[in-house]
CSV table of C-alpha atoms and ligand atoms in Angstrom, one decimal:
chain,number,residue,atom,x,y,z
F,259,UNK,CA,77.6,82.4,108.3
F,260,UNK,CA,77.0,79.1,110.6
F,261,UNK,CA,80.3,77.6,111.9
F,262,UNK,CA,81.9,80.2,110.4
F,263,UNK,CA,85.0,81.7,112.7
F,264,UNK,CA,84.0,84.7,114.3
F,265,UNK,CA,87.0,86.5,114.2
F,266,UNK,CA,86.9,86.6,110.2
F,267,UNK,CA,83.4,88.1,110.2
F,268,UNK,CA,85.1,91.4,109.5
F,269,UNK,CA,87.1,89.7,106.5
F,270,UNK,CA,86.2,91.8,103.2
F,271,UNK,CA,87.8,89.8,100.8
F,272,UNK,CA,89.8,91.4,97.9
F,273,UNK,CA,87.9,91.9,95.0
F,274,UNK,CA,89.9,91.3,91.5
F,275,UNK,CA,89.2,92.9,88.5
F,276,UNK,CA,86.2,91.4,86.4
F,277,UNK,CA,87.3,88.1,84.3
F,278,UNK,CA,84.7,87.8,81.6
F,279,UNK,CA,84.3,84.0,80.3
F,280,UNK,CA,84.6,85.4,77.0
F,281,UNK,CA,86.7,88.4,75.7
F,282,UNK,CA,85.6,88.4,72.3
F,283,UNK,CA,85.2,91.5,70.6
F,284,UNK,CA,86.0,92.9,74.4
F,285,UNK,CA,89.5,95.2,74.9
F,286,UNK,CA,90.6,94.1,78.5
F,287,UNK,CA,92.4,96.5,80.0
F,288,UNK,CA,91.3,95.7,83.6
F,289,UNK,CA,93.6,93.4,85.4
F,290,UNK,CA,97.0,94.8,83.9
F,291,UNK,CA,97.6,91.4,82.1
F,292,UNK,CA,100.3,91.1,79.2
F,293,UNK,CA,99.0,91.7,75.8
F,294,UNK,CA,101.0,89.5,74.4
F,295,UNK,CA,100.7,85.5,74.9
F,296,UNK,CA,103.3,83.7,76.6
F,297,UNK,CA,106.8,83.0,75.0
F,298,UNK,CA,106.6,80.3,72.5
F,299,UNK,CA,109.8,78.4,74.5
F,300,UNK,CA,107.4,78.5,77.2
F,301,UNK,CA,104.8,76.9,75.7
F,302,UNK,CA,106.4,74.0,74.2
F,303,UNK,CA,108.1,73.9,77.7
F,304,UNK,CA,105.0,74.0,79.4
F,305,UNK,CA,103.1,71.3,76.8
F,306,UNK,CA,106.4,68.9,77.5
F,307,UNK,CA,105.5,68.9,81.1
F,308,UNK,CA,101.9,68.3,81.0
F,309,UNK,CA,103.2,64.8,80.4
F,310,UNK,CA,104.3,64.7,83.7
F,311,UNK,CA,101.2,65.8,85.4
F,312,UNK,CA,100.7,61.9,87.4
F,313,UNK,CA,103.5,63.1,89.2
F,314,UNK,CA,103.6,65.8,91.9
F,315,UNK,CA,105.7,68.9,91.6
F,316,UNK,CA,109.0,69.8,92.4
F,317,UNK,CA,108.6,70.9,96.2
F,318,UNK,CA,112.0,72.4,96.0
F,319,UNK,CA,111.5,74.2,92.6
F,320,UNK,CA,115.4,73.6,92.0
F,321,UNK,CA,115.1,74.5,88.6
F,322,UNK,CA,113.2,77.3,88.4
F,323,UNK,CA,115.1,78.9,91.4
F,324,UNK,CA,117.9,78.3,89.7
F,325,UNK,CA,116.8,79.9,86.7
F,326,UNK,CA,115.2,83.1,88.7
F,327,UNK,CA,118.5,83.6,90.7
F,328,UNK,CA,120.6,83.5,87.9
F,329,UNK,CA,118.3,86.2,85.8
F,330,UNK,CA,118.0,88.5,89.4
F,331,UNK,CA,121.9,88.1,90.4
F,332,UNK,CA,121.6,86.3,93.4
F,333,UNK,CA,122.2,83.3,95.3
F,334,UNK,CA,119.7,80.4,94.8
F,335,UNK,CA,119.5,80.4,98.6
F,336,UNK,CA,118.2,83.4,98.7
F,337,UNK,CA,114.7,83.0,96.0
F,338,UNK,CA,111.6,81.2,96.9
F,339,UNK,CA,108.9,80.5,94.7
F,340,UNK,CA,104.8,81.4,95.1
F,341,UNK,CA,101.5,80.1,93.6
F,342,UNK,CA,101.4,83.9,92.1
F,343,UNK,CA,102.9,86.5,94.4
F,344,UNK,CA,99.8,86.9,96.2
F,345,UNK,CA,100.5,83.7,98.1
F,346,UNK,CA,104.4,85.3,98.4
F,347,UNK,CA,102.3,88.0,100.1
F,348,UNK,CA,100.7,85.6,102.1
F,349,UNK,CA,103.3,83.4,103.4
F,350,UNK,CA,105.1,86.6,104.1
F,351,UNK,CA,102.1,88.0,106.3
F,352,UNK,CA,101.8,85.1,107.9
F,353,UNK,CA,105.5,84.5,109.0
F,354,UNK,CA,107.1,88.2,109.8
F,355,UNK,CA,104.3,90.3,110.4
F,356,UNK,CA,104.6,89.7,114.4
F,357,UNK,CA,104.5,93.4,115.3
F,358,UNK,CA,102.0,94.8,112.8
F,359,UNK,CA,102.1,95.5,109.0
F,360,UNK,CA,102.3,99.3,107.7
F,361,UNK,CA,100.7,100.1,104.7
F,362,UNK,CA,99.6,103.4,102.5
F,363,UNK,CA,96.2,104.4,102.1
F,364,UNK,CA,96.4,103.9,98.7
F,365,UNK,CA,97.7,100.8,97.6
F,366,UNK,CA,97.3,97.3,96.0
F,367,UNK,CA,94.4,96.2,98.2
F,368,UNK,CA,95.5,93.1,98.8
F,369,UNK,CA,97.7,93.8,101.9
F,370,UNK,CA,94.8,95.0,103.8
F,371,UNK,CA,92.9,91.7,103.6
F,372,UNK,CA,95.9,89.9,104.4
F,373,UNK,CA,96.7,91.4,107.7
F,374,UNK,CA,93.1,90.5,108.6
F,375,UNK,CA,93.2,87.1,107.6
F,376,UNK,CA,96.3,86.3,109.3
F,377,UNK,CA,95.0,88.6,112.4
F,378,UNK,CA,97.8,91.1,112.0
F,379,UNK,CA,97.8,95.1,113.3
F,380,UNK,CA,98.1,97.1,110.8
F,381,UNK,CA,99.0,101.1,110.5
F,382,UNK,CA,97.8,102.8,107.6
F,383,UNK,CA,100.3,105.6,106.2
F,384,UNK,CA,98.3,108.2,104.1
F,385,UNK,CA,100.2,109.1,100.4
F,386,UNK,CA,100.4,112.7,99.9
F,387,UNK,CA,98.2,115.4,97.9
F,388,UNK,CA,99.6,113.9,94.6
F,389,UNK,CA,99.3,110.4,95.6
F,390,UNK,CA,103.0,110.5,96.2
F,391,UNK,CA,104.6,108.7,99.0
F,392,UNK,CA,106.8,110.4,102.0
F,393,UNK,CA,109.4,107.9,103.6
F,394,UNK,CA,109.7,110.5,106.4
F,395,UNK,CA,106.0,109.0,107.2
F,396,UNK,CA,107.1,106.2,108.2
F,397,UNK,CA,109.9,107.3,111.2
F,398,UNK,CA,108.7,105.7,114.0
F,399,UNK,CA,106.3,103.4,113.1
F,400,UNK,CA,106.5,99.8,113.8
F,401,UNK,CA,105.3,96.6,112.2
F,402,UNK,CA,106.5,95.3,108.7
F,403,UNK,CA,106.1,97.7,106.1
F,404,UNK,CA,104.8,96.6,102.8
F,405,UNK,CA,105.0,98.9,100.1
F,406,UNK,CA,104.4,98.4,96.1
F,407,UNK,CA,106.9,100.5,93.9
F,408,UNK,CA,105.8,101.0,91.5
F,409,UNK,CA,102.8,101.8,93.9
F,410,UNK,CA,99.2,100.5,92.5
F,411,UNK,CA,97.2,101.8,91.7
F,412,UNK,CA,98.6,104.9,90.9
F,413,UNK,CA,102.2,103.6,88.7
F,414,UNK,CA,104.5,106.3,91.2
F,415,UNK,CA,107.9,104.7,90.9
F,416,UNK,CA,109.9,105.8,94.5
F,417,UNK,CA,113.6,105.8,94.0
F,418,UNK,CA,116.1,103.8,95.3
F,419,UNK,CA,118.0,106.1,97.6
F,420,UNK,CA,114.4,106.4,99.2
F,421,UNK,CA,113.8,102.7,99.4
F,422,UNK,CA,117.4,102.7,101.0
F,423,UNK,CA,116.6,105.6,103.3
F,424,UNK,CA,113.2,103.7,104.6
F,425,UNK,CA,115.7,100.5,105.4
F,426,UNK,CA,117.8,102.8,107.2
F,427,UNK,CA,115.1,104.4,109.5
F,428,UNK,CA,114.7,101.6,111.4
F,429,UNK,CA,117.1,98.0,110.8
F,430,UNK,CA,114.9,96.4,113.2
F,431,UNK,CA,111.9,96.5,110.6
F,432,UNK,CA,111.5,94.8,107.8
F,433,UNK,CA,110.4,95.9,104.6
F,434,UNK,CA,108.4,94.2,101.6
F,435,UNK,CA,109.0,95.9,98.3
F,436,UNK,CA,106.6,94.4,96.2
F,437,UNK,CA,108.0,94.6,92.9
F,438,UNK,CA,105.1,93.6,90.4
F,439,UNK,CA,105.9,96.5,88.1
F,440,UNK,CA,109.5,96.9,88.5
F,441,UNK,CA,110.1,95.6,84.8
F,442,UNK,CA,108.7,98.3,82.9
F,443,UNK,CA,111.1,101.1,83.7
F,444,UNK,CA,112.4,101.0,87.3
F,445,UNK,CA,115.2,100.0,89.4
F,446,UNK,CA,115.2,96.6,91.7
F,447,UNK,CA,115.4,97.2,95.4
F,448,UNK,CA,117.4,93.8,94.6
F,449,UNK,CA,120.4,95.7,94.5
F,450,UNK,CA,120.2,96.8,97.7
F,451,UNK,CA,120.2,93.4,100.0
F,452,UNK,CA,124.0,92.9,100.3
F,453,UNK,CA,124.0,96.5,102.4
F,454,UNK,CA,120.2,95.6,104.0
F,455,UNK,CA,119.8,92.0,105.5
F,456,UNK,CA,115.6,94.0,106.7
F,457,UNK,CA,114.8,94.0,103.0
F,458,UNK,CA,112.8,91.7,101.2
F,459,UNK,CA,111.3,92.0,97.0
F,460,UNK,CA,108.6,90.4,95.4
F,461,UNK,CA,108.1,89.6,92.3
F,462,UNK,CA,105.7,88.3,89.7
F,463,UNK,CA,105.4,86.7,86.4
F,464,UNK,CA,101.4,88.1,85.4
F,465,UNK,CA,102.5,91.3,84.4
F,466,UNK,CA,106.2,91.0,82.5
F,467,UNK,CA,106.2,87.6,81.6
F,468,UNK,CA,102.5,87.4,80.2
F,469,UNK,CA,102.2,84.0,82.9
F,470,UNK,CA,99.4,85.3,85.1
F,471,UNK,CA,97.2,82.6,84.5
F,472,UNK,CA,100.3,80.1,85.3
F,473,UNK,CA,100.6,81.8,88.6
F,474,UNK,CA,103.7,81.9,89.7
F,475,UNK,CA,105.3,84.8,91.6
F,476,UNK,CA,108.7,85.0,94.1
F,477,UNK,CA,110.1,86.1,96.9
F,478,UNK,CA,113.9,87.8,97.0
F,479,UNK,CA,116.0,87.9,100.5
F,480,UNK,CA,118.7,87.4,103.1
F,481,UNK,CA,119.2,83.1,103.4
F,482,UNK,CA,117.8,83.6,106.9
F,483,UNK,CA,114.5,85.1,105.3
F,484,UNK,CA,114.1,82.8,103.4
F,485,UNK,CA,114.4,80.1,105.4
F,486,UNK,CA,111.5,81.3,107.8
F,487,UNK,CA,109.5,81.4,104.1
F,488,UNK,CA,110.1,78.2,103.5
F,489,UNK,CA,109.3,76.8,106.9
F,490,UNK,CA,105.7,79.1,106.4
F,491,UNK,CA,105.5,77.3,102.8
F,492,UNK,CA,106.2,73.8,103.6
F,493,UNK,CA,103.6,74.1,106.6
F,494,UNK,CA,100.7,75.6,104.2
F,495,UNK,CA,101.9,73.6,100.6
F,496,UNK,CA,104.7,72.2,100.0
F,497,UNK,CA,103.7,71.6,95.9
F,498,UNK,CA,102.5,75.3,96.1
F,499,UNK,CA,103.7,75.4,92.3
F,500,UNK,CA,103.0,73.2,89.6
F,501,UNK,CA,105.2,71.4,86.9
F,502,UNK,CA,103.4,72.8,83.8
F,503,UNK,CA,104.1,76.5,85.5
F,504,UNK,CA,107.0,75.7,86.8
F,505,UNK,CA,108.9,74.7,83.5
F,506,UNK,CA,107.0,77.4,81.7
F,507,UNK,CA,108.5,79.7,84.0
F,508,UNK,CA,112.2,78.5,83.9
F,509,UNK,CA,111.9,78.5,79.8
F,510,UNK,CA,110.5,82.4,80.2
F,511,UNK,CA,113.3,83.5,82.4
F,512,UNK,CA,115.6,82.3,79.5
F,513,UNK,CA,113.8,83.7,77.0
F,514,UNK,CA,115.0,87.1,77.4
F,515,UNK,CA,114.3,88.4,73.8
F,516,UNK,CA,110.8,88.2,74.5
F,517,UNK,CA,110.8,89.5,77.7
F,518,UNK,CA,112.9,92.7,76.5
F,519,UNK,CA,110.5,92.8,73.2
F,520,UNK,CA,107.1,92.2,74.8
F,521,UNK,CA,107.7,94.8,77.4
F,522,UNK,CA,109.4,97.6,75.3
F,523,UNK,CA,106.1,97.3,73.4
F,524,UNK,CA,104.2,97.9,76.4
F,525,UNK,CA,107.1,101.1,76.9
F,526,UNK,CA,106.2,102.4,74.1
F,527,UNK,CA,102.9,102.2,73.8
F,528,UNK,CA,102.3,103.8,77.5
F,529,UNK,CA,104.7,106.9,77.1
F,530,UNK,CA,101.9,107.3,73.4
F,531,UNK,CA,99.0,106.9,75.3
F,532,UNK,CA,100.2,109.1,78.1
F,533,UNK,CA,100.8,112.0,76.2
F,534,UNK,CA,97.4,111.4,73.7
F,535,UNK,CA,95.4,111.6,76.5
F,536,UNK,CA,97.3,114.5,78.1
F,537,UNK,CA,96.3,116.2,74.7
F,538,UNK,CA,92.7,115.5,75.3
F,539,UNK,CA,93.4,117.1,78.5
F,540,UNK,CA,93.3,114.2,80.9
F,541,UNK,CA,95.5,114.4,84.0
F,542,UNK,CA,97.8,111.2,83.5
F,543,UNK,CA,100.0,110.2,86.5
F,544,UNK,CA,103.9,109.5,85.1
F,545,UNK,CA,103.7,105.6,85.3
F,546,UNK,CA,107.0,103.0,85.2
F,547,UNK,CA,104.5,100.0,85.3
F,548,UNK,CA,102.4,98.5,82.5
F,549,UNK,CA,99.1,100.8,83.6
F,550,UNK,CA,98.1,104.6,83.4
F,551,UNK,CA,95.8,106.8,86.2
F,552,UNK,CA,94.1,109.2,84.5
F,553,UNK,CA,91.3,111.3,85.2
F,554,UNK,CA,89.1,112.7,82.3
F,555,UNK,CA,89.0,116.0,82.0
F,556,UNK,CA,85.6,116.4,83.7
F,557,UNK,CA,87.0,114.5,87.0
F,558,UNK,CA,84.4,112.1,86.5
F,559,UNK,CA,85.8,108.4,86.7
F,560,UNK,CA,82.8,106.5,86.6
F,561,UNK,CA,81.6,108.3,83.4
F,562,UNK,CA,84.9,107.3,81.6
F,563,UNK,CA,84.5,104.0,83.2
F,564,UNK,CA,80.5,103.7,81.9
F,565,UNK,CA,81.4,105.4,78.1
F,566,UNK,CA,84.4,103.1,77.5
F,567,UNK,CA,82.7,100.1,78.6
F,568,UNK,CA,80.2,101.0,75.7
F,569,UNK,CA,82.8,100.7,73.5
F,570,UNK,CA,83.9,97.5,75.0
F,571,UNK,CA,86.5,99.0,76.7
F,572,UNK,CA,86.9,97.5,79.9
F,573,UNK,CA,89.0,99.5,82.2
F,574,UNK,CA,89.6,99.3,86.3
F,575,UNK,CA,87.5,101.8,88.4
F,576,UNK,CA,87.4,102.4,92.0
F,577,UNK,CA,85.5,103.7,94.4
F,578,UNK,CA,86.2,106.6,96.8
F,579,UNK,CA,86.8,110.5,97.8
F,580,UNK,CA,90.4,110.3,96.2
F,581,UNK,CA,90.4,107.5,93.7
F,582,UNK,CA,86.9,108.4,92.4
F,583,UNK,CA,88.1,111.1,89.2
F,584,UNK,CA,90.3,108.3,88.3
F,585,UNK,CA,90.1,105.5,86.0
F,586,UNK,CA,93.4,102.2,85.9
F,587,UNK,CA,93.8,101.6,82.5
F,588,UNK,CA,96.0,99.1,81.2
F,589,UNK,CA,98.6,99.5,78.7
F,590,UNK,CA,97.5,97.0,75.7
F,591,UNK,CA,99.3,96.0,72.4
F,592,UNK,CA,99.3,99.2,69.5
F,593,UNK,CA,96.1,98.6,68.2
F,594,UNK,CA,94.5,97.9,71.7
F,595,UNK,CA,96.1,101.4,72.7
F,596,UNK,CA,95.3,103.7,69.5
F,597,UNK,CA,91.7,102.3,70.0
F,598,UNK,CA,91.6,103.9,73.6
F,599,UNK,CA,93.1,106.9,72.2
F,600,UNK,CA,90.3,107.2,69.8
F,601,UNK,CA,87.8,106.3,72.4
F,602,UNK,CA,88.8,109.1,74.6
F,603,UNK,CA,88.9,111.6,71.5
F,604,UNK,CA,85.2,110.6,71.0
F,605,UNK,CA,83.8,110.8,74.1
F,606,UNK,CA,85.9,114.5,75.5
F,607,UNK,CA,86.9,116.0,71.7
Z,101,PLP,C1,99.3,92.0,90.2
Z,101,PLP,C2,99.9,92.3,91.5
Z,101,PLP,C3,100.3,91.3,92.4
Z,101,PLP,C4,99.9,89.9,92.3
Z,101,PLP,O1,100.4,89.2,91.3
Z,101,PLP,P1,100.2,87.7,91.1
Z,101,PLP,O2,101.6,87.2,91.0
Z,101,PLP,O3,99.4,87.5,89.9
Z,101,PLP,O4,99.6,87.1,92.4
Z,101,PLP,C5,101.0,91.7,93.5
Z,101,PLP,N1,101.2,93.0,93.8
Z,101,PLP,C6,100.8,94.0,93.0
Z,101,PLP,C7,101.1,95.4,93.3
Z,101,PLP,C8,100.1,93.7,91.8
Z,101,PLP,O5,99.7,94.6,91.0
């Protein structure tokens, strides 16, 4: 690694689910991606602005912003926009992790590789037995806590009065609710700023609004906090989102019909799959994101991993003591689903 800086030679970057160049005849259920294309608003939106593509980007993203605060309930003040969440994460790491990041044990891995990167502490907070997390935990602890809810990779959805209670421990410390799953079932920590100035919410537009290949995510928070991201922005990349995305994204926010379609669908078809598999005796995880955890009902993860692949199944495995009799399977369209259903029914019936 000549000329390489030393101090990343610990840096184990984040791997990301496989992205085959073709997915013919393949059922991707790996990188909890949208069935469903975009919105059609949002592709004639986003076709109308590839004529504008000499120009550079809005760096304010007025527009979209606008859009974004209007659909969330806030002021435009306080939304910023992200190249995909991940660089929300990013710029948020890099501004207002001074004293330390917390994180769980089990968790969108992401976080961990940040706080290298940007050469921040970080405390590790184990989940419980059931993969369940315990704000009590956290008394005491110091550093910015990022926490997913729903949690990945496991779909636990922690209520609000215990997203409030983990504000209240310490108003000193800021927390990062990363909200990447919030739209299929739960309740937005949004709601919650007026009363906590130490909150901030991320969201994204790769899972709900079938945009992950536009990449395009946001941030949520006081004016103050958002100032401070937009000073870490505008020093990193101040076009850090492009036209095309960003007038696809303002014509998906509107298109609410197909937001609330697409991702009943994806409601519907996870509560079926949940209890089909629970029939084949799997332990399934209760899940308010667009994703199951289930473990076959030999505890062998890697073997339902290997058999669906087989079938051209392609589902999210990982490694380790806990995670290891546990498979991430993404919640597909109806016929995507049944054919999982019929895999599993094959392979443990
Ligand atoms: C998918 C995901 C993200 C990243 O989303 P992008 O907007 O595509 O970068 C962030 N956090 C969690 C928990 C996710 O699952």
């Amino acid at each position: 690694m000549d000329f390489f800086d030393t101090r990343l030679y610990g840096l184990e970057p984040y791997i990301p689910g496989e992205q085959p160049k073709s997915i013919k005849g393949l059922v991707k259920l790996n990188t909890n991606e949208s069935p469903f294309p975009p919105s059609k608003r949002a592709i004639k939106a986003g076709r109308a602005a590839a004529k504008r593509l000499h120009l550079y980007s809005d760096p304010t993203a007025s527009v979209l912003i606008g859009a974004i605060a209007c659909a969330v309930g806030v002021d435009t003040e306080c939304v910023a926009v992200g190249n995909g969440s991940d660089e929300v994460l990013a710029f948020l790491t890099a501004g207002f992790c001074q004293n330390g990041m917390i994180i769980n044990d089990i968790t969108y891995g992401f976080y961990k590789v940040l706080a290298k990167l940007y050469n921040v502490n970080k405390t590790v907070v184990p989940v419980r037995e059931d993969f369940s997390i315990e704000v009590d935990d956290y008394l005491g602890k110091s550093g910015t806590v990022f926490i997913a809810n729903p949690n990945a990779p496991t779909g636990l959805y922690l209520g609000l009065d215990k997203i409030e209670r983990l504000l209240c421990q310490d108003e000193s410390r800021l927390v990062v609710v990363d909200e990447a799953y919030i739209d299929f079932g739960g309740e937005s920590a949004v709601a919650l700023l007026p009363k906590h100035p130490n909150l901030v919410v991320t969201r994204t537009f790769s899972k709900s609004r079938s945009l992950a290949g536009g990449r395009l995510g946001f941030v949520v928070a006081s004016k103050q906090i958002i100032d401070g991201f937009m000073r870490v922005k505008n020093s990193f990349h101040p076009y850090n989102v492009g036209t095309v995305t960003q007038q696809m994204g303002i014509a998906a926010v509107l298109d609410t019909a197909y937001f609330d379609y697409t991702r009943g669908v994806v409601i519907n078809n996870r509560e079926a799959m949940k209890d089909g598999l629970r029939a084949l005796g799997f332990t399934v995880l209760d899940s308010k994101t667009n994703f199951l955890f289930v473990s076959p009902p030999d505890g062998n993860g890697k073997r339902l991993y290997d058999e669906l692949r087989k079938r051209a199944v392609l589902v999210r495995y990982f490694e380790g003591d806990r995670l290891s009799p546990y498979c991430r399977i993404t919640v597909g369209s109806d016929k995507q689903s049944a054919f999982v259903l019929k895999c599993a029914a094959e392979i443990y019936g």
